[in-house]
XYZ file of N, CA, C and O in Angstrom:
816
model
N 107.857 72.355 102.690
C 108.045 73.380 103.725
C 106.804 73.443 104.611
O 105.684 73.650 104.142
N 107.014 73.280 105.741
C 106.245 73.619 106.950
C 106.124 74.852 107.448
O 107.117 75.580 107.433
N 104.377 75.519 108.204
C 104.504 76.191 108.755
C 104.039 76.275 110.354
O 103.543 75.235 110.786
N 104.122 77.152 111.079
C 103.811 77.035 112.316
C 102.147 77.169 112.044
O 101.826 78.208 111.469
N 101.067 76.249 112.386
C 99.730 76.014 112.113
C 98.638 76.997 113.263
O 98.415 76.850 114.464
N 98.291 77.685 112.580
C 97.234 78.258 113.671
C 96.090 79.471 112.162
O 96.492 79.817 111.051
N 94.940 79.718 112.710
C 93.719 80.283 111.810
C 92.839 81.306 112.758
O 93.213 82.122 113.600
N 91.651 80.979 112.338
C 90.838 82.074 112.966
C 90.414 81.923 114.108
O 89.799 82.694 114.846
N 90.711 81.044 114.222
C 89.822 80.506 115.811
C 90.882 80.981 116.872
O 90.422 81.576 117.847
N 92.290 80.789 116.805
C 93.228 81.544 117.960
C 93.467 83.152 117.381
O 94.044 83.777 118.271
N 93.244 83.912 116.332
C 93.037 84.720 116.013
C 91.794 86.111 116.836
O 91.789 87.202 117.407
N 90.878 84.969 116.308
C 89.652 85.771 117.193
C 89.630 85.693 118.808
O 89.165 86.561 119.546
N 90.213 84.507 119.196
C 90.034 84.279 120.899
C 91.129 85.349 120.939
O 90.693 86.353 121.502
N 92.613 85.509 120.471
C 93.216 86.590 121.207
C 92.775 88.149 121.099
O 92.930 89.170 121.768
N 92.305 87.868 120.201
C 91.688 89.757 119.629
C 90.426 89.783 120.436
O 89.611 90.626 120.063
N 90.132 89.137 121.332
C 88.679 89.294 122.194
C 88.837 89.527 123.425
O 88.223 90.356 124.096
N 90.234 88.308 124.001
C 90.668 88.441 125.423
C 91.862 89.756 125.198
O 92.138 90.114 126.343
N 92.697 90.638 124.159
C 93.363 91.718 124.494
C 93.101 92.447 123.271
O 93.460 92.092 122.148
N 92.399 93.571 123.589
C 92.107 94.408 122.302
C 93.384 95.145 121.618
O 93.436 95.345 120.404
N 94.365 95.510 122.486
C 95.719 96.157 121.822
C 96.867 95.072 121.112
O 97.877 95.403 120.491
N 96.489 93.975 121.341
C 96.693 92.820 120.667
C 96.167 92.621 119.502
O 96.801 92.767 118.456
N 95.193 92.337 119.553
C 93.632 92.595 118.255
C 94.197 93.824 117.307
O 94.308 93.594 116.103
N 94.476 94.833 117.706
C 94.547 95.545 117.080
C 95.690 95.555 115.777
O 95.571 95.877 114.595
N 97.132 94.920 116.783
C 98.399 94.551 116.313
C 97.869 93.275 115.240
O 98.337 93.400 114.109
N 97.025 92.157 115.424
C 96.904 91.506 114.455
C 96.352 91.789 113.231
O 96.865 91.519 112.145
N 94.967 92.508 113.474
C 94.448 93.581 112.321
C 95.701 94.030 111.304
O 95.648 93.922 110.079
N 96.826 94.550 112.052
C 97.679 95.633 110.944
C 98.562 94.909 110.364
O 99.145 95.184 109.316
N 98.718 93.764 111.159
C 99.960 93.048 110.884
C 100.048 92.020 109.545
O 100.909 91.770 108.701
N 98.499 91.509 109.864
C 97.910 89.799 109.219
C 98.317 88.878 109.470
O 99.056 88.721 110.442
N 97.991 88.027 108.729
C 98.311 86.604 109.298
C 100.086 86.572 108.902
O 100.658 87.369 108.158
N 100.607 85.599 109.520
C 101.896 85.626 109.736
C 102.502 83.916 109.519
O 102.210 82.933 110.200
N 103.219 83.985 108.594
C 103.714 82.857 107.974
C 104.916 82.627 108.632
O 105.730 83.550 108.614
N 105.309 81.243 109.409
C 106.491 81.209 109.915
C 106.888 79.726 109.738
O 106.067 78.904 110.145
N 107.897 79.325 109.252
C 108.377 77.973 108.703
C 108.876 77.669 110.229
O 109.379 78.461 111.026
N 108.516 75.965 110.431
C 108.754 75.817 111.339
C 109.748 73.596 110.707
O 109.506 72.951 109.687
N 110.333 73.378 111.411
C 111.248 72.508 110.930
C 110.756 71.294 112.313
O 110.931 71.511 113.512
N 110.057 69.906 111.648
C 109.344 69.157 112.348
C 110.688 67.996 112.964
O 110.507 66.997 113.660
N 111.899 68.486 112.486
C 112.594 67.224 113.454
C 113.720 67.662 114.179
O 114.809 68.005 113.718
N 113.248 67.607 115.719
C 113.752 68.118 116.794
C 114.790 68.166 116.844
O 115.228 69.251 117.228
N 115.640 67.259 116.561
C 117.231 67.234 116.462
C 118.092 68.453 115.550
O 118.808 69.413 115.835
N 117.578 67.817 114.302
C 118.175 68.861 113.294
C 118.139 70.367 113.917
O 119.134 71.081 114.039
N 116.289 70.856 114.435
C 116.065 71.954 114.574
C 117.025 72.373 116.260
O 117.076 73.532 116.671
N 117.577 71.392 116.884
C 117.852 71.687 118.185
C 119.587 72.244 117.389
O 120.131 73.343 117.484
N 119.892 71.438 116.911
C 121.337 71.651 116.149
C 121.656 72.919 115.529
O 122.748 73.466 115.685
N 120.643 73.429 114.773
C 120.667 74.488 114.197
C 120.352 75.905 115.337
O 120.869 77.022 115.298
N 119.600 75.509 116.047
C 119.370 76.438 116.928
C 120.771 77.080 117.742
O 121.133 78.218 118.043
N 121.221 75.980 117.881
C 122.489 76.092 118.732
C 124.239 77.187 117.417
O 125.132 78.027 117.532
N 123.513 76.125 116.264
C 124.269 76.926 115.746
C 124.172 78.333 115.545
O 125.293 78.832 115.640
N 123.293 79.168 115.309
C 122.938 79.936 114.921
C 122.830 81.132 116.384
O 122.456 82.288 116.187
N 123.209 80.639 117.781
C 123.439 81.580 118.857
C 124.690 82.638 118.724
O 125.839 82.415 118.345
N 124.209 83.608 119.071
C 124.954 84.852 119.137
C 126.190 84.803 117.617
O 127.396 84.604 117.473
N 125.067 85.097 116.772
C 125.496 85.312 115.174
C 124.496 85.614 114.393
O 123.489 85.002 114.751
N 124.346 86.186 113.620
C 123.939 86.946 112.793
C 122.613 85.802 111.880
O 122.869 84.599 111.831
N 121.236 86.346 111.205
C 120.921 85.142 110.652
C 121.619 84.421 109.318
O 121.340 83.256 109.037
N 122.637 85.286 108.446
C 123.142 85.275 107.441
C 124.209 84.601 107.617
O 124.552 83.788 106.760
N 125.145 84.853 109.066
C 126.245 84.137 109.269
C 125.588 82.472 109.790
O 126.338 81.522 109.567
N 124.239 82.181 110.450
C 123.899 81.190 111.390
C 124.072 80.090 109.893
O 124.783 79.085 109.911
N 123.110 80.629 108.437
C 122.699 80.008 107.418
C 124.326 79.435 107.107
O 124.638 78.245 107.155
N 125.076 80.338 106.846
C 126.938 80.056 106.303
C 127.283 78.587 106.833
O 127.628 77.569 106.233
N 127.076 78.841 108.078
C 127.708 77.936 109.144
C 126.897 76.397 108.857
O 127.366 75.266 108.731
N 125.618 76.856 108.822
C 124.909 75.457 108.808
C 125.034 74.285 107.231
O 125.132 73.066 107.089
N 124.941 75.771 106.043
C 125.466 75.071 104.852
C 126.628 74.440 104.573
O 126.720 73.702 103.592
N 127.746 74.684 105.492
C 128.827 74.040 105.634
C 129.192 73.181 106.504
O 130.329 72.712 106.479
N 128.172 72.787 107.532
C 127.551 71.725 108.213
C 127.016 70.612 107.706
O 127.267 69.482 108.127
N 126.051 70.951 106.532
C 125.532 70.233 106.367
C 126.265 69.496 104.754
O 125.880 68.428 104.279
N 127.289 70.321 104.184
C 128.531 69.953 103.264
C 129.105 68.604 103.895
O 129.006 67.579 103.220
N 129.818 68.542 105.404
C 130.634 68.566 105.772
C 129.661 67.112 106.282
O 129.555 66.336 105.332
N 129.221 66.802 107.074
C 128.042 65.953 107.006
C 127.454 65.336 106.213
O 127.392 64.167 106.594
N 126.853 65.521 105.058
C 126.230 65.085 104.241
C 125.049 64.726 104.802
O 124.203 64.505 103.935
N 124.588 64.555 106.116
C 123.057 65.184 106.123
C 123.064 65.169 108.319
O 123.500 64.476 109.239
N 122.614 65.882 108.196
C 122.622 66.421 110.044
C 121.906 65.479 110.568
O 120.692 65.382 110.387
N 122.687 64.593 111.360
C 122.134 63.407 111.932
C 123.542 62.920 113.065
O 124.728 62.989 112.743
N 122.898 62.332 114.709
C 123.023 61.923 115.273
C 124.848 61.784 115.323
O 125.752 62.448 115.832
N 124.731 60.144 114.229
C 125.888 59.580 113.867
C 126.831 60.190 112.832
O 128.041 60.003 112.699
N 126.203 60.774 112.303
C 127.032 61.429 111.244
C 128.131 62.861 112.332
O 129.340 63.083 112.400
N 127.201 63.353 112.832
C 128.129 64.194 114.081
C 129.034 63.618 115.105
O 129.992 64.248 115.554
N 128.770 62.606 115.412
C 129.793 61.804 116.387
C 130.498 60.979 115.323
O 131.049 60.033 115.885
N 130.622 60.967 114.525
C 131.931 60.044 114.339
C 132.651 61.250 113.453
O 133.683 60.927 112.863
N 132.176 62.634 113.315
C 132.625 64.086 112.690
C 133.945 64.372 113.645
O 133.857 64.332 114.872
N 135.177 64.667 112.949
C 136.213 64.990 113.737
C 136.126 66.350 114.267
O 135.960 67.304 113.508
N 136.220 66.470 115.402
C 135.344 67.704 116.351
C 135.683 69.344 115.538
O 134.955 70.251 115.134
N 137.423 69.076 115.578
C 138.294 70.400 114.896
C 137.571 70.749 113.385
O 137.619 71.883 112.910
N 136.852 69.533 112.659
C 136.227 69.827 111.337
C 135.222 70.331 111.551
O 134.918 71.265 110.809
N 134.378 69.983 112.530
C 132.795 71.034 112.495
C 133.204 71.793 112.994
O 132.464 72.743 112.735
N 134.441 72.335 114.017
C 134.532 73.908 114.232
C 134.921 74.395 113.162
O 134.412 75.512 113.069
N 136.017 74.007 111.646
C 136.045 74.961 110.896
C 135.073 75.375 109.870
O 135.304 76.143 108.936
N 133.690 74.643 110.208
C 132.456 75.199 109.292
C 132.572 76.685 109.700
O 132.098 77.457 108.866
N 133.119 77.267 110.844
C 132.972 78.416 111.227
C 132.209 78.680 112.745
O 132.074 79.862 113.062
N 131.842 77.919 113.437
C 132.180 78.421 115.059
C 133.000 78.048 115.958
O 134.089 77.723 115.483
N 132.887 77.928 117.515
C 133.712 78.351 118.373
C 134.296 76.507 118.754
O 133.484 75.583 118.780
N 135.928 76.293 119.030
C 135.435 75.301 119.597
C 134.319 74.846 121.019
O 134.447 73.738 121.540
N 133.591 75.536 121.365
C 132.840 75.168 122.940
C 131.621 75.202 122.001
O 130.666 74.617 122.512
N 131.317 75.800 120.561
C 130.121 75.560 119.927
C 130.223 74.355 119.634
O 129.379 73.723 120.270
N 131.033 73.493 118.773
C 131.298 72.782 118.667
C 131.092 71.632 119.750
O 130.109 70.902 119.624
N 131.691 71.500 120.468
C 131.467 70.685 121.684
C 129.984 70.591 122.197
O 129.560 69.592 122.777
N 129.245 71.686 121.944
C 127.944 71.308 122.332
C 127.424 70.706 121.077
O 126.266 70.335 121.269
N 127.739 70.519 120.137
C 126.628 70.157 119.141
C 127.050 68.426 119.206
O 126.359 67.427 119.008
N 128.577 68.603 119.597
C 129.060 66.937 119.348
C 128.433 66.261 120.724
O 128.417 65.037 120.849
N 128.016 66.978 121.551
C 127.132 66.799 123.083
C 126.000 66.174 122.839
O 125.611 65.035 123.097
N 125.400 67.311 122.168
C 124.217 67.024 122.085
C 124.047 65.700 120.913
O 123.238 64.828 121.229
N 124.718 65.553 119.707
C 124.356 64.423 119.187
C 125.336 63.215 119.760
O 125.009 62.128 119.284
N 126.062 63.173 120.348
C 126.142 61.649 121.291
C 124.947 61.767 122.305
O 124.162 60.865 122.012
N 124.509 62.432 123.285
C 123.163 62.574 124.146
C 122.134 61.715 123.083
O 121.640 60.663 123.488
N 121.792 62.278 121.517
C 120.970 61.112 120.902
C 121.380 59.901 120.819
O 120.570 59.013 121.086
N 122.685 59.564 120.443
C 122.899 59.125 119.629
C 122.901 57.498 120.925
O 122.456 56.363 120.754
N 123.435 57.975 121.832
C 123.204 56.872 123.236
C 122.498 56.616 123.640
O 122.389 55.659 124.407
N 121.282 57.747 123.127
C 119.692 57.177 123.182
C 119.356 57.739 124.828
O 118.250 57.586 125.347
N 120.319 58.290 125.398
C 120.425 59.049 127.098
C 119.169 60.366 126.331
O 118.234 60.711 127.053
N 119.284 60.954 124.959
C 118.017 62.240 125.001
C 117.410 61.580 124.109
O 118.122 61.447 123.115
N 115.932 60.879 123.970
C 115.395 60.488 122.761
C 114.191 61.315 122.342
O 113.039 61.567 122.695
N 115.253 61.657 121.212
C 114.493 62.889 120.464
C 113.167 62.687 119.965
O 112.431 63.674 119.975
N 112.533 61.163 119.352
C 111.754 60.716 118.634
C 110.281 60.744 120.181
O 109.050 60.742 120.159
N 110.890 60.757 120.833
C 109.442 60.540 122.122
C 109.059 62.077 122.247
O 107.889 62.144 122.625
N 109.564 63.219 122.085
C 109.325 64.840 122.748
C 107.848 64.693 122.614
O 107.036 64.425 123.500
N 107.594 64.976 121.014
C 106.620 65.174 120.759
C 105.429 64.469 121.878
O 104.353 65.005 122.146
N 105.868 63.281 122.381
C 104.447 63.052 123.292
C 104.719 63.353 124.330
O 104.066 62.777 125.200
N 105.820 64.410 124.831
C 105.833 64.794 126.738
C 105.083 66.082 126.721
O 104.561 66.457 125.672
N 105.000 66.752 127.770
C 104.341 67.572 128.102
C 105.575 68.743 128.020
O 106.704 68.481 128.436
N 105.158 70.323 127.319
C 106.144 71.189 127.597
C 107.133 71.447 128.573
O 108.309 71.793 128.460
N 106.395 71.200 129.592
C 107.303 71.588 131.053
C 108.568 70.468 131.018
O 109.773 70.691 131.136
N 107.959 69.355 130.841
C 108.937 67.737 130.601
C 109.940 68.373 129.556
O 111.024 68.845 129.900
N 109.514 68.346 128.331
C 110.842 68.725 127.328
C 111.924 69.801 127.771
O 113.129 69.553 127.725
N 111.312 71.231 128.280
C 111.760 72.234 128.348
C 113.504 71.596 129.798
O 114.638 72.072 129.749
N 113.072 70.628 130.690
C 113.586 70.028 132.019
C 114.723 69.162 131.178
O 115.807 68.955 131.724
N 114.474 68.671 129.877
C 115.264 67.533 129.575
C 116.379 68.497 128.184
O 117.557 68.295 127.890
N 115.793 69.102 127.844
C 116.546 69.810 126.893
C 117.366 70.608 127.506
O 118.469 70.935 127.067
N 116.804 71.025 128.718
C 118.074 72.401 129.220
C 118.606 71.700 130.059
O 119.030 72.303 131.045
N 118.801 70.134 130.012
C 120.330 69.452 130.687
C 121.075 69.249 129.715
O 122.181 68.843 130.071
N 120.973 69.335 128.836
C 122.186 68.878 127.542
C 122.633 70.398 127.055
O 121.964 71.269 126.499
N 124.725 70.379 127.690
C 125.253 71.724 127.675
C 124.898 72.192 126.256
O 124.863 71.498 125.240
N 124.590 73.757 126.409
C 124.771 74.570 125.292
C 123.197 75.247 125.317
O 122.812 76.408 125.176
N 122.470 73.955 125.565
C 120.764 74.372 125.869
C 120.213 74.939 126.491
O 119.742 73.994 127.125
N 119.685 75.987 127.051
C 119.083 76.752 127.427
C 117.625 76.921 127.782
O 116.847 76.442 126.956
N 117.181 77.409 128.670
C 115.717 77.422 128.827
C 114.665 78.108 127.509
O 113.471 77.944 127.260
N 115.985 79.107 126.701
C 114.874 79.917 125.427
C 115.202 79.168 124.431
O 114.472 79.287 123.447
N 116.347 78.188 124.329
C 116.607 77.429 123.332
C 115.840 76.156 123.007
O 115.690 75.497 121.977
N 115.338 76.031 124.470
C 114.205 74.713 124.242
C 112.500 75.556 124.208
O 111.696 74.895 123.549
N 112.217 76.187 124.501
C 110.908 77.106 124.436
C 111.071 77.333 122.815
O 110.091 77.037 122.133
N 112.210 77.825 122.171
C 112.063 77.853 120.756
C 111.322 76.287 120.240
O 110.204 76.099 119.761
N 112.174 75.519 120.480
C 111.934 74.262 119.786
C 110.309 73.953 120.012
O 109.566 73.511 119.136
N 109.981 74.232 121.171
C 108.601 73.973 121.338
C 107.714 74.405 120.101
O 106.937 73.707 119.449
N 108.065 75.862 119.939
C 107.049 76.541 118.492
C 107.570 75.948 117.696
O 106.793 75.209 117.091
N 108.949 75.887 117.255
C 109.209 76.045 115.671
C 109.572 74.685 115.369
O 109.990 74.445 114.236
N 109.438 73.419 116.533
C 109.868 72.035 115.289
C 108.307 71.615 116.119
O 107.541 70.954 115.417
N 107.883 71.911 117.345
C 106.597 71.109 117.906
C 104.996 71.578 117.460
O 103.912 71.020 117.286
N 105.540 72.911 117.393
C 104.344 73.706 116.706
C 103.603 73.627 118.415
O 102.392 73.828 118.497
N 104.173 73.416 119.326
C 103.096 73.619 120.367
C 102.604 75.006 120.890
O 103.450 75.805 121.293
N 101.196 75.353 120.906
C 100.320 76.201 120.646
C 100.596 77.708 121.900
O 100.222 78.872 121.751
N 101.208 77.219 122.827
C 101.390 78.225 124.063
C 102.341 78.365 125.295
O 102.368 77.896 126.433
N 103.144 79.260 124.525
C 104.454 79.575 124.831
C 104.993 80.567 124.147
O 105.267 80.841 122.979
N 105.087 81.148 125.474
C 106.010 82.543 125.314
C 106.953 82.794 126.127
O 106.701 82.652 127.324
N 107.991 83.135 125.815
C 109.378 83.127 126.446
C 109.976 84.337 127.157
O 110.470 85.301 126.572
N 109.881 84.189 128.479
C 110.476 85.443 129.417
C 111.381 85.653 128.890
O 111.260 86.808 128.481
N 112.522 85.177 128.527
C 113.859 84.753 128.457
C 114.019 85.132 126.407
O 114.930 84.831 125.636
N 113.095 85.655 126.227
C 112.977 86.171 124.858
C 113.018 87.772 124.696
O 111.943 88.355 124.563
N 114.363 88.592 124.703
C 114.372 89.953 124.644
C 113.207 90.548 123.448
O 112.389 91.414 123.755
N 113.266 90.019 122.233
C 112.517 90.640 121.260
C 110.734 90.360 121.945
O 109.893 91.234 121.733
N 110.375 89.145 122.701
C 108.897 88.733 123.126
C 108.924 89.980 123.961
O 108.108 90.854 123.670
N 109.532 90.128 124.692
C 109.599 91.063 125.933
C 109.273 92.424 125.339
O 108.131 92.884 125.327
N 110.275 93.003 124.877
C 110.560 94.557 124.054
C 108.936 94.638 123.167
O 108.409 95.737 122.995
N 108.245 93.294 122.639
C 107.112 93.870 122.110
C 106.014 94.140 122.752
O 105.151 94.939 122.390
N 106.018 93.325 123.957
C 104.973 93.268 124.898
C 105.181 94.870 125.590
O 104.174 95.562 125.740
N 106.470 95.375 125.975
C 106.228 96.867 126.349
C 106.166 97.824 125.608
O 105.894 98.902 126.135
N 106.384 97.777 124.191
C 105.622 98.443 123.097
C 103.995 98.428 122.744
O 103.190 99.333 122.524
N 103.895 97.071 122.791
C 102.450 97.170 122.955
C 101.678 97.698 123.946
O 100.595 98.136 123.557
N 102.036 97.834 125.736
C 101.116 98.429 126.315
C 101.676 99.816 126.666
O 100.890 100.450 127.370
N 102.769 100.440 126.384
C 103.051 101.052 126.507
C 104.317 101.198 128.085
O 104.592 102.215 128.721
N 104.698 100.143 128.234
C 104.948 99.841 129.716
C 107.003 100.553 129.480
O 107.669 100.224 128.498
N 107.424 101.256 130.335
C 108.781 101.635 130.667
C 109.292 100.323 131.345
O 110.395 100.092 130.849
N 108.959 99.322 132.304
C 109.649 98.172 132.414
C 108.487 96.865 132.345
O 107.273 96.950 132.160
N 109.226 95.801 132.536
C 108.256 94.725 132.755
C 108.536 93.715 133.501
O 109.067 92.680 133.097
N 108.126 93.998 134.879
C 108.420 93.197 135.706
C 107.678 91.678 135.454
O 106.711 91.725 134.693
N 108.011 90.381 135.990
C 108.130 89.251 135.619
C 106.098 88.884 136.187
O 105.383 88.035 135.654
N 105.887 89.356 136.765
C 104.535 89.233 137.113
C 103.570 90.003 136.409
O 102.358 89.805 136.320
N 104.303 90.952 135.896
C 103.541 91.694 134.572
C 103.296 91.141 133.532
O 102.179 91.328 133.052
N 104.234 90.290 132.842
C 104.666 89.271 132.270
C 103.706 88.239 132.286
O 102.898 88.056 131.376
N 103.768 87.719 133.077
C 102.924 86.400 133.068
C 101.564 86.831 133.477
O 100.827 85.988 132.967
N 100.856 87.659 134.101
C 99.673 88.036 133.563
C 98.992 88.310 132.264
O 97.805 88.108 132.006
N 99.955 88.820 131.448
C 99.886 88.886 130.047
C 99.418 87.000 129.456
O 98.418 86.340 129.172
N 100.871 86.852 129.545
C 101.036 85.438 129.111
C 99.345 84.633 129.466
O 98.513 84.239 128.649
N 99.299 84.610 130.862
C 97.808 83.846 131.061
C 96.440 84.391 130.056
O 95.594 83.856 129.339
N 96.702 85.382 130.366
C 95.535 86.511 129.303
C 95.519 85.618 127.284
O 94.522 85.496 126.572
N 96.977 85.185 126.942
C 96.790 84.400 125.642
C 96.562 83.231 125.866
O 96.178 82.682 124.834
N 96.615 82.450 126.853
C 96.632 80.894 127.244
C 95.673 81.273 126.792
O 95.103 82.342 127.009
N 95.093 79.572 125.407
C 96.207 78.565 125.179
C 96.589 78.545 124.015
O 97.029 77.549 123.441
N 96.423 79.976 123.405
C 97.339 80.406 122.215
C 98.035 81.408 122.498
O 97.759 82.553 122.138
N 99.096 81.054 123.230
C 100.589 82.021 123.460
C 101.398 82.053 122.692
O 102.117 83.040 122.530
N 101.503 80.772 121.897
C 102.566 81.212 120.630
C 102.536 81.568 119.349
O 103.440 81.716 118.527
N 100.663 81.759 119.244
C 100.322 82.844 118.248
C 100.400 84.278 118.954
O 100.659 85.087 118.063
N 100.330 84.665 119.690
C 100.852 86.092 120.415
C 102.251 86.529 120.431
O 102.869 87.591 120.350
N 102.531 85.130 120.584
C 104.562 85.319 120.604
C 105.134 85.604 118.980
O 106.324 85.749 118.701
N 104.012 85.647 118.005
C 104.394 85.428 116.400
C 103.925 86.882 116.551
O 104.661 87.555 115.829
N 103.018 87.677 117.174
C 102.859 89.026 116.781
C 103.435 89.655 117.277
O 103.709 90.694 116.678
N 104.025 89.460 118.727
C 104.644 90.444 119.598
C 106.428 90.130 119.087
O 107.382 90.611 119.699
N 106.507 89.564 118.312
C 107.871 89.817 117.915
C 107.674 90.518 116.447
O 108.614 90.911 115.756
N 106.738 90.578 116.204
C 106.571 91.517 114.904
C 106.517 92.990 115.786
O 107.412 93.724 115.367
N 106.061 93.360 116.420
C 105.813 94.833 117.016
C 106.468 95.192 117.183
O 106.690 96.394 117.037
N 107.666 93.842 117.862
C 109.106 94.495 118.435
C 110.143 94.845 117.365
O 111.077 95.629 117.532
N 109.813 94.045 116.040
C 110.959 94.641 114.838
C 110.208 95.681 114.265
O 110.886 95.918 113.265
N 109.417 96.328 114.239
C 108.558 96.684 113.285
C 108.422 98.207 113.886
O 108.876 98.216 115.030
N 107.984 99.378 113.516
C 107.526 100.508 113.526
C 106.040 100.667 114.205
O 105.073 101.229 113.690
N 106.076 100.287 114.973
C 104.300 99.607 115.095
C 103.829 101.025 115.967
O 104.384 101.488 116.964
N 102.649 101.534 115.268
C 102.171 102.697 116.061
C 100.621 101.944 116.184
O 100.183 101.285 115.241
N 99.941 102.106 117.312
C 98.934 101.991 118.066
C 97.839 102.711 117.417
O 96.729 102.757 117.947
């Protein structure tokens, strides 16, 4: 098991550049988050697991991965489409996942190169393959790339903690990314606390 990698050194730089940040890490601690190093699988699962529950996302994927015998490329394209919808989602869920693994599988998305493009590059190539999304590829960035800074407009819970934390009634998009620059170039250790604030009871 993998986790998303970060210590004291992006710890202390964010608790220096935002003290109400600092403060949230103080109460919170360090924060353990499993992160899944192969893009595909983790892009697959991601998709599965949209607008459903985390208990129902797990159901779906264990019977995915039954049904499969192991989440890969070819094993999904030659999967009779009507059988991965009755793991339990939609057929148009379906259709994106059988999308997205012919896109590998034709070698048109090659999953094995991400790791050496630049965020902006992945984020451009992932949200052309239907079903993908601009927060669906910003996920993948943290949780299979582990890349260090990124935080997601397009993330209600990132959002909701960031106006808990300063106390803000809205947050306009330039509010936003002033923040965001303020953690550069550990934004997605900020994005691991500010979604704790946002589930959490968090008093100041």
């Amino acid at each position: 098991m993998r986790f998303f990698e970060y210590g004291q050194k992006e710890i202390e730089y964010l608790s220096r550049k935002d003290k109400k940040l600092g403060t949230a890490i103080d109460r919170i601690g360090f924060i353990r988050r499993e992160i899944n190093p192969e893009p595909f699988s983790a892009l697959i699962a991601s998709v599965v697991s949209q607008q459903i529950s985390k208990k129902a996302a797990s159901t779906v994927w264990n019977r995915l991965a039954a049904l499969l015998g192991s989440i890969t490329p070819d094993h999904i394209v030659r999967a009779d489409l009507a059988a991965i919808q009755g793991c339990g989602m939609s057929v148009r869920k379906a259709g994106y996942i059988h999308g997205i693994a012919r896109a590998a599988a034709t070698g048109s998305m090659n999953f094995a190169e991400l790791s050496s493009l630049r965020d902006e590059v992945i984020i451009r190539q992932l949200a052309s393959l239907h079903g993908v999304g601009v927060w669906s590829a910003e996920m993948l960035l943290i949780f299979s790339l582990g890349r260090p800074d990124v935080v997601s407009y397009g993330d209600l819970a990132i959002r909701r903690g960031m106006m808990k934390l300063y106390g803000l009634k809205e947050l306009p998009k330039e509010t936003f990314v002033r923040y965001k620059k303020r953690y550069s170039p550990y934004g997605s250790v900020a994005s691991l606390y500010l979604w704790e604030v946002s589930a959490e009871q968090f008093n100041l």
